[in-house]
Short mmCIF file of C-alpha atoms and ligand atoms in Angstrom, two decimals:
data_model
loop_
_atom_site.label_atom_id
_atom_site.label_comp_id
_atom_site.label_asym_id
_atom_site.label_seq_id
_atom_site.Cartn_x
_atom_site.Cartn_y
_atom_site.Cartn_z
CA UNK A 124 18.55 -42.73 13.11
CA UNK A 125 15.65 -42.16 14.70
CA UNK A 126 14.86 -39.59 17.34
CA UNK A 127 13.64 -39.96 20.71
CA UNK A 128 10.16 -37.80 20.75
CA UNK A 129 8.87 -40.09 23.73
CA UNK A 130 8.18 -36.59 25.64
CA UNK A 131 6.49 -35.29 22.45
CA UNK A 132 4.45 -38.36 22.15
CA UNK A 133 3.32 -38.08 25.72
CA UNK A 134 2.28 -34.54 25.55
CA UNK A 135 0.39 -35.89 22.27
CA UNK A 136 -1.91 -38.15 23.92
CA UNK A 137 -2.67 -35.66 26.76
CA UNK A 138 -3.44 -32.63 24.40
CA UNK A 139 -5.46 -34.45 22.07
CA UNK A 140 -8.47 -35.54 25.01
CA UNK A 141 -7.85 -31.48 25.86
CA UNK A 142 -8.31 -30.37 22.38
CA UNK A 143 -9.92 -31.42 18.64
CA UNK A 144 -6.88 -33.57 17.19
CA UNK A 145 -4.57 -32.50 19.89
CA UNK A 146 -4.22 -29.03 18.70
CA UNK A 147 -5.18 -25.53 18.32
CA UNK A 148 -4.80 -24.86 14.87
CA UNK A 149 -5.30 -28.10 12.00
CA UNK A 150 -2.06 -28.15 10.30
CA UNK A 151 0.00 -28.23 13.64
CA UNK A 152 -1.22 -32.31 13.79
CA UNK A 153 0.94 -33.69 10.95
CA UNK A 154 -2.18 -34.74 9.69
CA UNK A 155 -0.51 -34.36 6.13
CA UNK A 156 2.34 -36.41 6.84
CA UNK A 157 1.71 -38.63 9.82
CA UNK A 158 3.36 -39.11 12.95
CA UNK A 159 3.15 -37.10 16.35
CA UNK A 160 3.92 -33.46 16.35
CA UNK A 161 6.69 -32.11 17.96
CA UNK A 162 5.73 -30.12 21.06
CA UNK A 163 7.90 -27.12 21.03
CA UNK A 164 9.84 -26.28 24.36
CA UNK A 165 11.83 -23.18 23.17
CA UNK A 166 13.46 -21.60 20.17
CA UNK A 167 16.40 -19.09 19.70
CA UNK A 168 18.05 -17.84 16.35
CA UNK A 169 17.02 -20.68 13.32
CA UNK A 170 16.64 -23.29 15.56
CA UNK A 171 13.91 -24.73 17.63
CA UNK A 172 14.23 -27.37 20.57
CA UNK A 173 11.46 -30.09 21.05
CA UNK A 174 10.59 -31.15 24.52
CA UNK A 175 12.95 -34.32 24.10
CA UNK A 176 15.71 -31.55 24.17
CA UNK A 177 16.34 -32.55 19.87
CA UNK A 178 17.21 -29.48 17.82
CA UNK A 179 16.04 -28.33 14.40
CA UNK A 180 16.85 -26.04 12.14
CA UNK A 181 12.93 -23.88 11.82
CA UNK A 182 11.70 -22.81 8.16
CA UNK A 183 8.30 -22.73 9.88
CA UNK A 184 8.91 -19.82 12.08
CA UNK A 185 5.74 -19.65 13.42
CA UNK A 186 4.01 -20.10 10.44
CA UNK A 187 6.30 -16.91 8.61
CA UNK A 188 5.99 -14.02 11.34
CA UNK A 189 9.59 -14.51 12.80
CA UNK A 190 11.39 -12.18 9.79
CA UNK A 191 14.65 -12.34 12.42
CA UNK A 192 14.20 -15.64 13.91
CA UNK A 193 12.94 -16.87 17.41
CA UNK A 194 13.47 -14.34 20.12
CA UNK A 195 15.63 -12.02 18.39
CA UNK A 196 17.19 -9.72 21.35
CA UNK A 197 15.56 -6.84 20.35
CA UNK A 198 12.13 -8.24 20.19
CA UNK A 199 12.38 -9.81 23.40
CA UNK A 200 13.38 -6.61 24.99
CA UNK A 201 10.69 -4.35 23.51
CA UNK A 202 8.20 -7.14 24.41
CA UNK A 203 9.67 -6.96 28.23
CA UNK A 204 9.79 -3.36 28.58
CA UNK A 205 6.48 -2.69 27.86
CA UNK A 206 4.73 -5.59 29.69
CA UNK A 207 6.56 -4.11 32.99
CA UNK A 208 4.45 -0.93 31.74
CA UNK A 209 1.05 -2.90 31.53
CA UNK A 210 -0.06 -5.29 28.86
CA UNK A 211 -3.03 -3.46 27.44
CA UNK A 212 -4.86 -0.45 28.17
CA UNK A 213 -7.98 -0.53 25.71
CA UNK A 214 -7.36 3.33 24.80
CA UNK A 215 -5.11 4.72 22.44
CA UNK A 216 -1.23 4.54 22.86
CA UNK A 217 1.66 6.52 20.07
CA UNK A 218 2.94 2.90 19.55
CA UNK A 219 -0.05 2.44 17.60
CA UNK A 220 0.95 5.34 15.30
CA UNK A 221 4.58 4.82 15.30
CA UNK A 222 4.34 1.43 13.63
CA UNK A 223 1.30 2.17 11.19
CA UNK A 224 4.26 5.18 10.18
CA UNK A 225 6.17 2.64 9.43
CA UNK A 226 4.01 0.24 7.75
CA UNK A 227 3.40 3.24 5.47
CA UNK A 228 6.67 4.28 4.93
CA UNK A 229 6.81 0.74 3.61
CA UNK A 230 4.13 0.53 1.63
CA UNK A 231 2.53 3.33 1.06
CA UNK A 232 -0.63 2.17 -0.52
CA UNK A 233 -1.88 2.05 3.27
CA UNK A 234 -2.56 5.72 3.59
CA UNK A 235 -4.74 4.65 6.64
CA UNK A 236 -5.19 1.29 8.67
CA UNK A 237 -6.74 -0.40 10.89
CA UNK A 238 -5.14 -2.84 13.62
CA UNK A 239 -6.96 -5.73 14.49
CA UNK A 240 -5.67 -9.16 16.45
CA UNK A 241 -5.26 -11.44 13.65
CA UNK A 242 -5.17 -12.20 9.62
CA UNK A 243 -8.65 -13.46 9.77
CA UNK A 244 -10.36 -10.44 11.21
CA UNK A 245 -8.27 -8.46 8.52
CA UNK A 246 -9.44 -10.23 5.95
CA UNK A 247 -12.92 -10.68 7.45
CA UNK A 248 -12.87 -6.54 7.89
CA UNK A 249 -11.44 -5.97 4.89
CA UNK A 250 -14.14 -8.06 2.63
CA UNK A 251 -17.64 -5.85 4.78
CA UNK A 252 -15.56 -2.60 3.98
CA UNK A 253 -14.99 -3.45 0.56
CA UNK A 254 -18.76 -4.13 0.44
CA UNK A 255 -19.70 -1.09 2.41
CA UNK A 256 -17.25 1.18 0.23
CA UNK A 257 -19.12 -0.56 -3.06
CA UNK A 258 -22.40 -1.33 -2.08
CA UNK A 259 -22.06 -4.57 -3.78
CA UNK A 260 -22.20 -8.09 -2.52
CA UNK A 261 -20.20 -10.63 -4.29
CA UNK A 262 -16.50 -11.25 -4.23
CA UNK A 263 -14.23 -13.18 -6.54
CA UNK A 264 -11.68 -15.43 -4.34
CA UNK A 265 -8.96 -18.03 -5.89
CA UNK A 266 -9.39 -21.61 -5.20
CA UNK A 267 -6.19 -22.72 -2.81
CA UNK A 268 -5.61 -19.21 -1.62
CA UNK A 269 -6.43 -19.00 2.12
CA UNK A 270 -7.56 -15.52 3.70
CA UNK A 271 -8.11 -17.25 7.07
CA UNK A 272 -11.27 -18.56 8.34
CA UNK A 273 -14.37 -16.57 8.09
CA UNK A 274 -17.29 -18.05 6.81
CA UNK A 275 -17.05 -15.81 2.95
CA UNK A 276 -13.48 -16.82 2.49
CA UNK A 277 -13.86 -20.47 3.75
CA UNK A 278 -14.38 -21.84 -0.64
CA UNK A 279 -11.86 -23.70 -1.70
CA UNK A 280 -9.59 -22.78 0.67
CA UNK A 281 -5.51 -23.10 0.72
CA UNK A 282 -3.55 -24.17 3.71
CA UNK A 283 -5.56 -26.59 5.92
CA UNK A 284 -8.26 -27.16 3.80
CA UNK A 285 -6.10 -28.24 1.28
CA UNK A 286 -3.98 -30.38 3.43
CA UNK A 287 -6.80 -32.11 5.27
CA UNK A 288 -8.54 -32.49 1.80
CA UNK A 289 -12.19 -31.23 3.22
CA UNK A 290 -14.25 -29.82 1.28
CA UNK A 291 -16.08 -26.52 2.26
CA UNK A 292 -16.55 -26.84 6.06
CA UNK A 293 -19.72 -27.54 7.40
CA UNK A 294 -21.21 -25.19 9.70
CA UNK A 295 -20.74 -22.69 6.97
CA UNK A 296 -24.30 -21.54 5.30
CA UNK A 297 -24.78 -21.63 2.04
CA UNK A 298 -26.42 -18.07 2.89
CA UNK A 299 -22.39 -17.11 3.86
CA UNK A 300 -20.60 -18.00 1.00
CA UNK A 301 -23.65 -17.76 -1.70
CA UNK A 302 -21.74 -14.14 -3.10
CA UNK A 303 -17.86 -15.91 -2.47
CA UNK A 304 -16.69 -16.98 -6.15
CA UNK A 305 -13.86 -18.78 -6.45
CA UNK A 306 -11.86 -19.09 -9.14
CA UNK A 307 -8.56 -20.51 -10.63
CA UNK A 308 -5.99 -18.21 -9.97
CA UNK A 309 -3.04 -17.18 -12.74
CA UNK A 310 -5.88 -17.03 -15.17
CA UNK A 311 -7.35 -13.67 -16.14
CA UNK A 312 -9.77 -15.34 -18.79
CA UNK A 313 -12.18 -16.50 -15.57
CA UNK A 314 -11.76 -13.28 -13.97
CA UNK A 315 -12.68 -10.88 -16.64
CA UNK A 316 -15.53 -13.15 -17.60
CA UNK A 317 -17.14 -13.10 -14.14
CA UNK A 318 -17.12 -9.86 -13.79
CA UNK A 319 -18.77 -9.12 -17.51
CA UNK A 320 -21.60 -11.59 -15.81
CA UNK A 321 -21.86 -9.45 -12.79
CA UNK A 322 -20.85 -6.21 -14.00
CA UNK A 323 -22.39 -4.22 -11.36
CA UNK A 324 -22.53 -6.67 -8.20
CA UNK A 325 -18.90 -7.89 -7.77
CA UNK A 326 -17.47 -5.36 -4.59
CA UNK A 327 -13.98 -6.88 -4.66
CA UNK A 328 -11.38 -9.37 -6.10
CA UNK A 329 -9.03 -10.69 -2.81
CA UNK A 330 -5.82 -12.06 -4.08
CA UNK A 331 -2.60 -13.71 -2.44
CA UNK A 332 -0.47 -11.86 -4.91
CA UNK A 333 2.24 -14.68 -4.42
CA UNK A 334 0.23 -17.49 -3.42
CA UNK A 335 1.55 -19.15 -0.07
CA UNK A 336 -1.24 -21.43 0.83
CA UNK A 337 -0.61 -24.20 -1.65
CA UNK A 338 2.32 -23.73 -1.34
CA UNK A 339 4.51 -21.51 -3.02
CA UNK A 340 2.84 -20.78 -6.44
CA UNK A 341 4.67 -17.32 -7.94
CA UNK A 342 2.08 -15.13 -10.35
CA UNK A 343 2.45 -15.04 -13.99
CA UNK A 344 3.98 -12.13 -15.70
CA UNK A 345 1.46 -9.23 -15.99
CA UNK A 346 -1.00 -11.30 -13.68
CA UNK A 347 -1.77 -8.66 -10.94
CA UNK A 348 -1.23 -5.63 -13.35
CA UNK A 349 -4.17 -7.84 -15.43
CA UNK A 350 -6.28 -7.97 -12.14
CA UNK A 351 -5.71 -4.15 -11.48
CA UNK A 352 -6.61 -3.43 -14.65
CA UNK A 353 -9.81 -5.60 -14.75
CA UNK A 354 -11.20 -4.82 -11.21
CA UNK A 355 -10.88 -0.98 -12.23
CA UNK A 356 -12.79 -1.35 -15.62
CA UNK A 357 -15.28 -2.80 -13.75
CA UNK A 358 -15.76 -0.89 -10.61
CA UNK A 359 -14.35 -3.48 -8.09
CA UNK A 360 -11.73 -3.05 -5.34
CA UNK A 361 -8.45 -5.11 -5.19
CA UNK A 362 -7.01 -6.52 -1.89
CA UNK A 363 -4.03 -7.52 -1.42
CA UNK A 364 -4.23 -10.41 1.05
CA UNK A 365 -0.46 -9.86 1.83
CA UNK A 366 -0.89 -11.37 5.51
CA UNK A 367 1.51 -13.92 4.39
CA UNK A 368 3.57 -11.62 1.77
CA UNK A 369 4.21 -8.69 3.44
CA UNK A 370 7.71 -7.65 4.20
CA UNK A 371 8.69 -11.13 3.22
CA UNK A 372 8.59 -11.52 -0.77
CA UNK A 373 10.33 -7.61 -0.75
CA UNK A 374 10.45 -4.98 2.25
CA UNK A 375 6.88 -3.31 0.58
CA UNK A 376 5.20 -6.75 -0.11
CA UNK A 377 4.42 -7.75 -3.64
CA UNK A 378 2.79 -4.50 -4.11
CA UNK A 379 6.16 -3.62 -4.49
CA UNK A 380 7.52 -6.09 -6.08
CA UNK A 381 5.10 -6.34 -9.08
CA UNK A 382 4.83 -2.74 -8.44
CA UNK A 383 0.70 -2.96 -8.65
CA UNK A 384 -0.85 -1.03 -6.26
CA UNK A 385 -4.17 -2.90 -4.45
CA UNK A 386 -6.70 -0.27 -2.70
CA UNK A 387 -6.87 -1.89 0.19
CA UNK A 388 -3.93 -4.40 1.78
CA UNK A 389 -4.60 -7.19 4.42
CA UNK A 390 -1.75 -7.82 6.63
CA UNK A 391 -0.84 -9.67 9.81
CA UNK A 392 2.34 -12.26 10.50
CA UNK A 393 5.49 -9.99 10.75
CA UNK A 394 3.65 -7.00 11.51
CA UNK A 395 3.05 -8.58 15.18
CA UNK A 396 7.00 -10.45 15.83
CA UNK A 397 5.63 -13.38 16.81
CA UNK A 398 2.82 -11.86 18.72
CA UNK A 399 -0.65 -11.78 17.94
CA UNK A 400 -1.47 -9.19 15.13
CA UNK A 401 -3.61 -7.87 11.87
CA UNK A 402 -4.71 -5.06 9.87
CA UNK A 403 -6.49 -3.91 7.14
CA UNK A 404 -5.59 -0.56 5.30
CA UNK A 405 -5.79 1.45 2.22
CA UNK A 406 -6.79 4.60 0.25
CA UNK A 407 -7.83 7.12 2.59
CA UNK A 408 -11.18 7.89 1.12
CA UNK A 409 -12.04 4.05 1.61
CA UNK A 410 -10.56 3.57 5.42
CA UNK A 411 -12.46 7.02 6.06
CA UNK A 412 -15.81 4.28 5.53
CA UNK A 413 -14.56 2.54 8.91
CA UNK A 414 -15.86 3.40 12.56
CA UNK A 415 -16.05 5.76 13.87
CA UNK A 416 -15.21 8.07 10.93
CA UNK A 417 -17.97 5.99 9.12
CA UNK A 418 -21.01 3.56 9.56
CA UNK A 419 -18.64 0.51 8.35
CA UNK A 420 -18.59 -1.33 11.93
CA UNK A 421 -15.66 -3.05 13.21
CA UNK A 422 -14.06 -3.12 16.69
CA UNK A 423 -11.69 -5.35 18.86
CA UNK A 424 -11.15 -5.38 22.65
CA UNK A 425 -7.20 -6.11 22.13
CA UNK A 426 -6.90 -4.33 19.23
CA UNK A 427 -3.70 -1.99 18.62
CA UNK A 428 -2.12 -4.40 21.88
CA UNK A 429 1.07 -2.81 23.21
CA UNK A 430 2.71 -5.92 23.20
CA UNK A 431 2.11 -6.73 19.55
CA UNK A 432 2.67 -3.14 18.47
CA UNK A 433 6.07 -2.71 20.73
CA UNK A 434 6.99 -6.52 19.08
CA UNK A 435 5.79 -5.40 15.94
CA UNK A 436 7.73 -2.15 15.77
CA UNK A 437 11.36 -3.70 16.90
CA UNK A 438 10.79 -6.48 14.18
CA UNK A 439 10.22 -3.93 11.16
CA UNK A 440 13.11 -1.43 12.25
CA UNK A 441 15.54 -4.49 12.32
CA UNK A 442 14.71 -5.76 9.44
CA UNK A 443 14.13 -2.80 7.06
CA UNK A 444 17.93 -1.56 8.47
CA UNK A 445 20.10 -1.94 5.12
CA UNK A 446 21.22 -5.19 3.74
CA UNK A 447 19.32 -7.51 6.38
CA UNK A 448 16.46 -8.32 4.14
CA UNK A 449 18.92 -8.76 1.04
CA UNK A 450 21.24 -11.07 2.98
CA UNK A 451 17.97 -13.28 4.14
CA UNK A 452 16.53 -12.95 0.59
CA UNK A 453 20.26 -14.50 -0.64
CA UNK A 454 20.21 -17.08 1.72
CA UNK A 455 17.01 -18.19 0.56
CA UNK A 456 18.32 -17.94 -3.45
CA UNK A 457 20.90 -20.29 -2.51
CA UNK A 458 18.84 -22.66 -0.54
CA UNK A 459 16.32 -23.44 -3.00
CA UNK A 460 19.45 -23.59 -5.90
CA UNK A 461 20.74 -26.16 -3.92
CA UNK A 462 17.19 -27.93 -3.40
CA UNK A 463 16.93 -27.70 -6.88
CA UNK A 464 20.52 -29.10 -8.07
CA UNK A 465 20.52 -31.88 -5.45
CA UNK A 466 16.98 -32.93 -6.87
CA UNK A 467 18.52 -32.87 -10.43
CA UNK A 468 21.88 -34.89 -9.51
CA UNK A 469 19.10 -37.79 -8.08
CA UNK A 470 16.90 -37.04 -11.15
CA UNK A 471 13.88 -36.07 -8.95
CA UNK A 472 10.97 -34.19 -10.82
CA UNK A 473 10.83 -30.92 -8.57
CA UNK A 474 9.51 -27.83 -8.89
CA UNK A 475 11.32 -25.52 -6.73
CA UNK A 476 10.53 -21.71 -6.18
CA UNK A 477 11.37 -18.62 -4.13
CA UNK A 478 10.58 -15.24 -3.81
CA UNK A 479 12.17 -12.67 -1.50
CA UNK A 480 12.18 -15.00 1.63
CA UNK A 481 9.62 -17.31 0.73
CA UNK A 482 10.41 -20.93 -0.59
CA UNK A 483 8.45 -23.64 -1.99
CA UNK A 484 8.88 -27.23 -3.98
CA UNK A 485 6.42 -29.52 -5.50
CA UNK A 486 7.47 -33.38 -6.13
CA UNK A 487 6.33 -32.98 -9.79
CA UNK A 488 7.08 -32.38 -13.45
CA UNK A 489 3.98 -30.71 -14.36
CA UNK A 490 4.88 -26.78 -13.89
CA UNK A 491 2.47 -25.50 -10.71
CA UNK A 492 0.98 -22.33 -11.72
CA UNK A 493 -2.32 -22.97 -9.46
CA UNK A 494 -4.36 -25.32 -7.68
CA UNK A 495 -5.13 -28.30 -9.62
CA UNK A 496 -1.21 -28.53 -10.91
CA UNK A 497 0.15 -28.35 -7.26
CA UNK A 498 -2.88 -30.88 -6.57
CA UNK A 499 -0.17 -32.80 -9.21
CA UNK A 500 2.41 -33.65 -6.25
CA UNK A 501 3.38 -36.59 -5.20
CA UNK A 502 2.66 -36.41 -1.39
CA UNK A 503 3.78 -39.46 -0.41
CA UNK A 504 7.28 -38.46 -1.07
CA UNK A 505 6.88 -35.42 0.62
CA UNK A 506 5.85 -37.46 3.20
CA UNK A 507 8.89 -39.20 3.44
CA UNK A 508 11.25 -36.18 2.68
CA UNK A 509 9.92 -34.56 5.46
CA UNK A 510 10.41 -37.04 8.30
CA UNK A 511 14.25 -37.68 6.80
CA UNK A 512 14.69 -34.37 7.03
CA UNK A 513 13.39 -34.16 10.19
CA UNK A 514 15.30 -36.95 11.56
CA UNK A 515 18.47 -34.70 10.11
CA UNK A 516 17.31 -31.26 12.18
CA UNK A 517 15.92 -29.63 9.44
CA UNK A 518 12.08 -28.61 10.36
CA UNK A 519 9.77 -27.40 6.96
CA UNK A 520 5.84 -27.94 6.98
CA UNK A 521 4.68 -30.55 8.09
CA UNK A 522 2.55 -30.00 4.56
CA UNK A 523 2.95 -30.03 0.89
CA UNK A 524 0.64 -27.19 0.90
CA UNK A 525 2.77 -24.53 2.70
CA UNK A 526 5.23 -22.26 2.37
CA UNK A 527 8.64 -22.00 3.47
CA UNK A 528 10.37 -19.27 5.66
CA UNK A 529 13.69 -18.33 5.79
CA UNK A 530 14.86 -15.67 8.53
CA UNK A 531 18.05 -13.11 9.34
CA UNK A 532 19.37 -15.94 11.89
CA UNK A 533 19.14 -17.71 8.65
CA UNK A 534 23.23 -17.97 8.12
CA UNK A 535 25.42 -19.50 6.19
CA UNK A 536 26.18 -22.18 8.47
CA UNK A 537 22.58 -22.83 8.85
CA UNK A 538 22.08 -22.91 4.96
CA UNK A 539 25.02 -25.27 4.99
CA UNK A 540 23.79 -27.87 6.82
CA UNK A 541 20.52 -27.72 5.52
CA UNK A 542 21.63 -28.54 2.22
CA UNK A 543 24.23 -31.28 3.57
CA UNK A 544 20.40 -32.70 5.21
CA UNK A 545 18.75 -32.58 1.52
CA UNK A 546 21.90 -34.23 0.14
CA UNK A 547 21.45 -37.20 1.99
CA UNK A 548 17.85 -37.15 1.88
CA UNK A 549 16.96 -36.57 -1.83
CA UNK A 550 19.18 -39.80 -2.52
CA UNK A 551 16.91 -41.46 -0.34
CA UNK A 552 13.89 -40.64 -1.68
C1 PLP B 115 -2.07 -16.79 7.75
C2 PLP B 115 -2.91 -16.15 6.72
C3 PLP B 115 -4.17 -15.61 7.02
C4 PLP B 115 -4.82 -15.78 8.36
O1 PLP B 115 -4.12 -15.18 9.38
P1 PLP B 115 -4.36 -15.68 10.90
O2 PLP B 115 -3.54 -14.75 11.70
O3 PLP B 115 -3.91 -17.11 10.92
O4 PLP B 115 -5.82 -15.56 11.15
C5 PLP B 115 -4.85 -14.91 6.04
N1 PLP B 115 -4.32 -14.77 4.82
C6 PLP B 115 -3.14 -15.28 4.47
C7 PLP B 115 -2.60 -15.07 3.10
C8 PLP B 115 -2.40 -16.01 5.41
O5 PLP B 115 -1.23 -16.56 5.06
#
């Protein structure tokens, strides 16, 4: 059964004397499950092509941007049409404004915003305006939740930290991270009692509301409304790190969804289409803190880039248009149903998960409500689940730690065969 990747292999062993481990970003490697990476050569609908011309089904999708699939039409011609008008201009431009209208529309917590080029510098911005806004230093963080990969936010991170297993990375100073405290998430005990210790130094709490960088790990009934409730008793600011969340577990994010309102809001992913992309916004009187309409300092040679904002723009009108979300939010229901009853039928201890258009499952009976349970896995048989399913077309993270995506080129037939892949697969395993 197995595939040809010679090509992939090749392109391996020249990329990694060009770059650390072969790659630009960790995860990319397979590091978590072995093997050689497929090296992509192009993509269209749900499905990706390696360079040894083999096709999978994609619930990476870049990593969650690519809300209507790889090089949806609409995207492609947005992204066209303004490159033949210049590719970036470093002054202002009404694309700018017409997709921050509507980002808002969509979630209107963001009465302002900020673009920047990527969910680390929103994060990263986010965290010194918080701090500016507060005058305080410290932040609370949860351990496996990833914010990207500035030196505050690198403690206990999710994602790559937790697939690779490193601990906090070196190169970061103990100076950087000595206000970052990180705590379990899904347990408002810790919270509260860290911020009675600090009462007047803790600037922010920064939360994945769903958490999608240990995977998929949903938040406990009254949870964020608990968190809301806390950080205003005591002064602090909630972010929403919804980088990862927004416009994918509902249309507004889980700000909508739990219906909690954060004061300020991370984004990135599907706000770019596939291109690069960020921001950080919130309550006006906070944003109003940020250059040049305040001292807060924070700038970005790319920032705002046509392309990303023209990509950005056609991705969000498609998929806020009626019933396109819903339908990819029901073809994600059923997938992880059928995940779920073809792990019973081979009595497989699973715990599977979705929300909106996010999917997750853990090979375990212990119920994963944060780190240390989905530390509980067995990753070994994720291992081997995903090269089977791999060898069967179907592409997920190459991780236990990550999410799964499911897009509007998501259909039924592509559902179908995905579960026809886990059939014979599970019984393998
Ligand atoms: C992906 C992600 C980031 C980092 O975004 P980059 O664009 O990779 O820098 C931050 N926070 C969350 C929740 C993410 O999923």
């Amino acid at each position: 059964m197995a595939l040809s990747q010679d090509r992939s292999q090749e392109l391996f062993q020249q990329a990694q004397g060009l770059f650390p481990g072969g790659v630009n970003s960790p995860v990319r490697a397979f590091r978590g499950v072995g093997g050689t990476p497929l090296f992509i050569d192009h993509a269209q609908g749900g499905y990706i092509w390696d360079a040894d011309g083999n096709r999978y089904i994609d619930y990476v999708l870049s990593w969650g941007p690519l809300v209507l699939g790889h090089a949806a039409t609409e995207v492609v011609s947005a992204i066209t049409e303004q490159a033949a008008k210049g590719t970036s201009y470093g002054a202002p431009t009404a694309l700018e404004s017409q997709l921050a209208v509507l980002i808002r529309e969509l979630m209107p917590s963001l009465e302002m915003m900020r673009f920047v080029n990527s969910g680390t510098e929103a994060t990263m911005s986010v965290i010194r305006l918080a701090r500016a806004f507060t005058g305080r230093s410290k932040i609370i963080k949860f351990i496996g939740q990833y914010h990207g990969h500035a030196d505050l936010l690198l403690v206990q991170a999710g994602s790559g930290v937790a697939t690779l297993g490193l601990p906090d990375s070196p190169g970061v100073p103990v100076g950087s991270t000595q206000d970052t405290i990180s705590l379990p998430f899904n347990d408002l005990g810790v919270v509260e009692a860290a911020l009675a210790q600090y009462p007047d130094q803790i600037a922010a709490v920064i939360v994945e509301p769903v958490a999608g960088n240990m995977g998929l790990v949903l938040p406990q009934d009254g949870y964020l409304q608990g968190l809301r409730d806390l950080t205003t008793r005591y002064g602090a600011l909630l972010i929403f790190d919804e980088v990862m969340t927004g416009f994918r577990v509902a249309m507004g994010g889980a700000q909508a969804l739990y219906s909690v309102t954060p004061d300020l809001t991370a984004l990135g992913k599907v706000i770019g289409g596939g291109l690069p992309v960020g921001a950080y916004g919130g309550r006006t009187e906070i944003m109003k803190h940020v250059a040049p309409s305040g001292t807060m300092y924070q700038a970005g040679t790319l920032s705002g880039n046509p392309l990303a904002m023209a990509a950005g723009l056609a991705t969000l009108r498609s998929w806020s248009q009626s019933g396109v979300f819903e339908r990819a939010a029901t073809a994600t229901t059923q997938l992880i149903n059928g995940i779920r009853e073809i792990a019973a039928a081979n009595n497989i201890s699973l715990q599977a998960a979705s929300v909106g258009t996010m999917f997750g499952f853990f090979f375990t009976d212990t119920p994963v409500i944060d780190y240390a349970s989905a530390k509980t896995s067995d990753v070994a048989r994720f291992a081997r689940c995903f090269h089977a399913l791999l060898e069967r077309g179907v592409y997920i993270a190459p991780s236990q730690f990550e999410a799964g995506f499911v897009s509007a080129a998501h259909d039924q037939e592509v559902i179908g065969a995905t579960l026809h892949a886990f059939t014979e697969v599970l019984a393998l395993l």
